[in-house]
mmCIF file of C-alpha atoms in Angstrom:
data_model
loop_
_atom_site.group_PDB
_atom_site.id
_atom_site.type_symbol
_atom_site.label_atom_id
_atom_site.label_comp_id
_atom_site.label_asym_id
_atom_site.label_seq_id
_atom_site.Cartn_x
_atom_site.Cartn_y
_atom_site.Cartn_z
ATOM 1 C CA UNK A 1 -5.125 6.538 11.569
ATOM 2 C CA UNK A 2 -2.461 7.890 9.213
ATOM 3 C CA UNK A 3 -0.835 5.715 6.576
ATOM 4 C CA UNK A 4 2.573 5.966 8.288
ATOM 5 C CA UNK A 5 1.087 4.798 11.581
ATOM 6 C CA UNK A 6 -0.564 1.826 9.914
ATOM 7 C CA UNK A 7 2.753 0.866 8.326
ATOM 8 C CA UNK A 8 4.490 0.905 11.689
ATOM 9 C CA UNK A 9 1.702 -1.034 13.343
ATOM 10 C CA UNK A 10 1.455 -3.827 10.761
ATOM 11 C CA UNK A 11 5.042 -3.937 9.448
ATOM 12 C CA UNK A 12 5.622 -7.378 10.940
ATOM 13 C CA UNK A 13 2.968 -8.811 8.582
ATOM 14 C CA UNK A 14 4.504 -7.469 5.359
ATOM 15 C CA UNK A 15 5.786 -9.638 2.554
ATOM 16 C CA UNK A 16 8.546 -8.583 0.189
ATOM 17 C CA UNK A 17 5.941 -7.267 -2.245
ATOM 18 C CA UNK A 18 4.183 -5.349 0.534
ATOM 19 C CA UNK A 19 7.480 -3.634 1.329
ATOM 20 C CA UNK A 20 7.835 -2.698 -2.346
ATOM 21 C CA UNK A 21 4.360 -1.159 -2.269
ATOM 22 C CA UNK A 22 5.241 0.866 0.836
ATOM 23 C CA UNK A 23 8.504 2.053 -0.718
ATOM 24 C CA UNK A 24 6.726 3.095 -3.897
ATOM 25 C CA UNK A 25 3.976 4.961 -2.071
ATOM 26 C CA UNK A 26 6.430 6.768 0.197
ATOM 27 C CA UNK A 27 8.743 7.803 -2.636
ATOM 28 C CA UNK A 28 6.114 9.048 -5.125
ATOM 29 C CA UNK A 29 3.711 11.933 -5.045
ATOM 30 C CA UNK A 30 0.212 10.729 -5.802
ATOM 31 C CA UNK A 31 -2.258 12.495 -8.016
ATOM 32 C CA UNK A 32 -5.410 11.483 -9.882
ATOM 33 C CA UNK A 33 -3.458 9.063 -12.082
ATOM 34 C CA UNK A 34 -3.242 6.737 -9.060
ATOM 35 C CA UNK A 35 -6.883 6.963 -8.116
ATOM 36 C CA UNK A 36 -7.604 3.301 -8.847
ATOM 37 C CA UNK A 37 -6.131 0.032 -7.636
ATOM 38 C CA UNK A 38 -5.441 -0.936 -11.240
ATOM 39 C CA UNK A 39 -3.374 2.162 -11.990
ATOM 40 C CA UNK A 40 -1.396 1.815 -8.767
ATOM 41 C CA UNK A 41 -0.778 -1.890 -9.379
ATOM 42 C CA UNK A 42 0.388 -1.186 -12.915
ATOM 43 C CA UNK A 43 2.776 1.545 -11.746
ATOM 44 C CA UNK A 44 4.294 -0.745 -9.104
ATOM 45 C CA UNK A 45 4.345 -3.816 -11.337
ATOM 46 C CA UNK A 46 2.060 -6.005 -9.287
ATOM 47 C CA UNK A 47 -1.538 -7.191 -9.477
ATOM 48 C CA UNK A 48 -4.643 -5.369 -8.250
ATOM 49 C CA UNK A 49 -5.307 -8.330 -5.928
ATOM 50 C CA UNK A 50 -1.948 -7.739 -4.250
ATOM 51 C CA UNK A 51 -2.850 -4.083 -3.628
ATOM 52 C CA UNK A 52 -6.194 -5.190 -2.180
ATOM 53 C CA UNK A 53 -4.556 -7.717 0.158
ATOM 54 C CA UNK A 54 -2.037 -5.054 1.225
ATOM 55 C CA UNK A 55 -4.783 -2.547 2.021
ATOM 56 C CA UNK A 56 -6.622 -5.205 4.022
ATOM 57 C CA UNK A 57 -3.460 -5.877 6.041
ATOM 58 C CA UNK A 58 -3.426 -2.183 6.917
ATOM 59 C CA UNK A 59 -7.037 -2.509 8.110
ATOM 60 C CA UNK A 60 -8.562 -0.276 5.462
ATOM 61 C CA UNK A 61 -12.212 -0.961 4.678
ATOM 62 C CA UNK A 62 -11.931 -0.551 0.898
#
């Protein structure tokens, strides 16, 4: 399932921080500098645990 489809499907579960993550991902082009949870969390200004919880909400395995 595409990222956009997962967002639509699980949008009702999102917190304010989750919505910030979505906005950041949709507005930025990703390259190898965002290949880890730590680098993405740092760029957004949140914790790696928050990124992990967000990805679990979207039903990603890892």
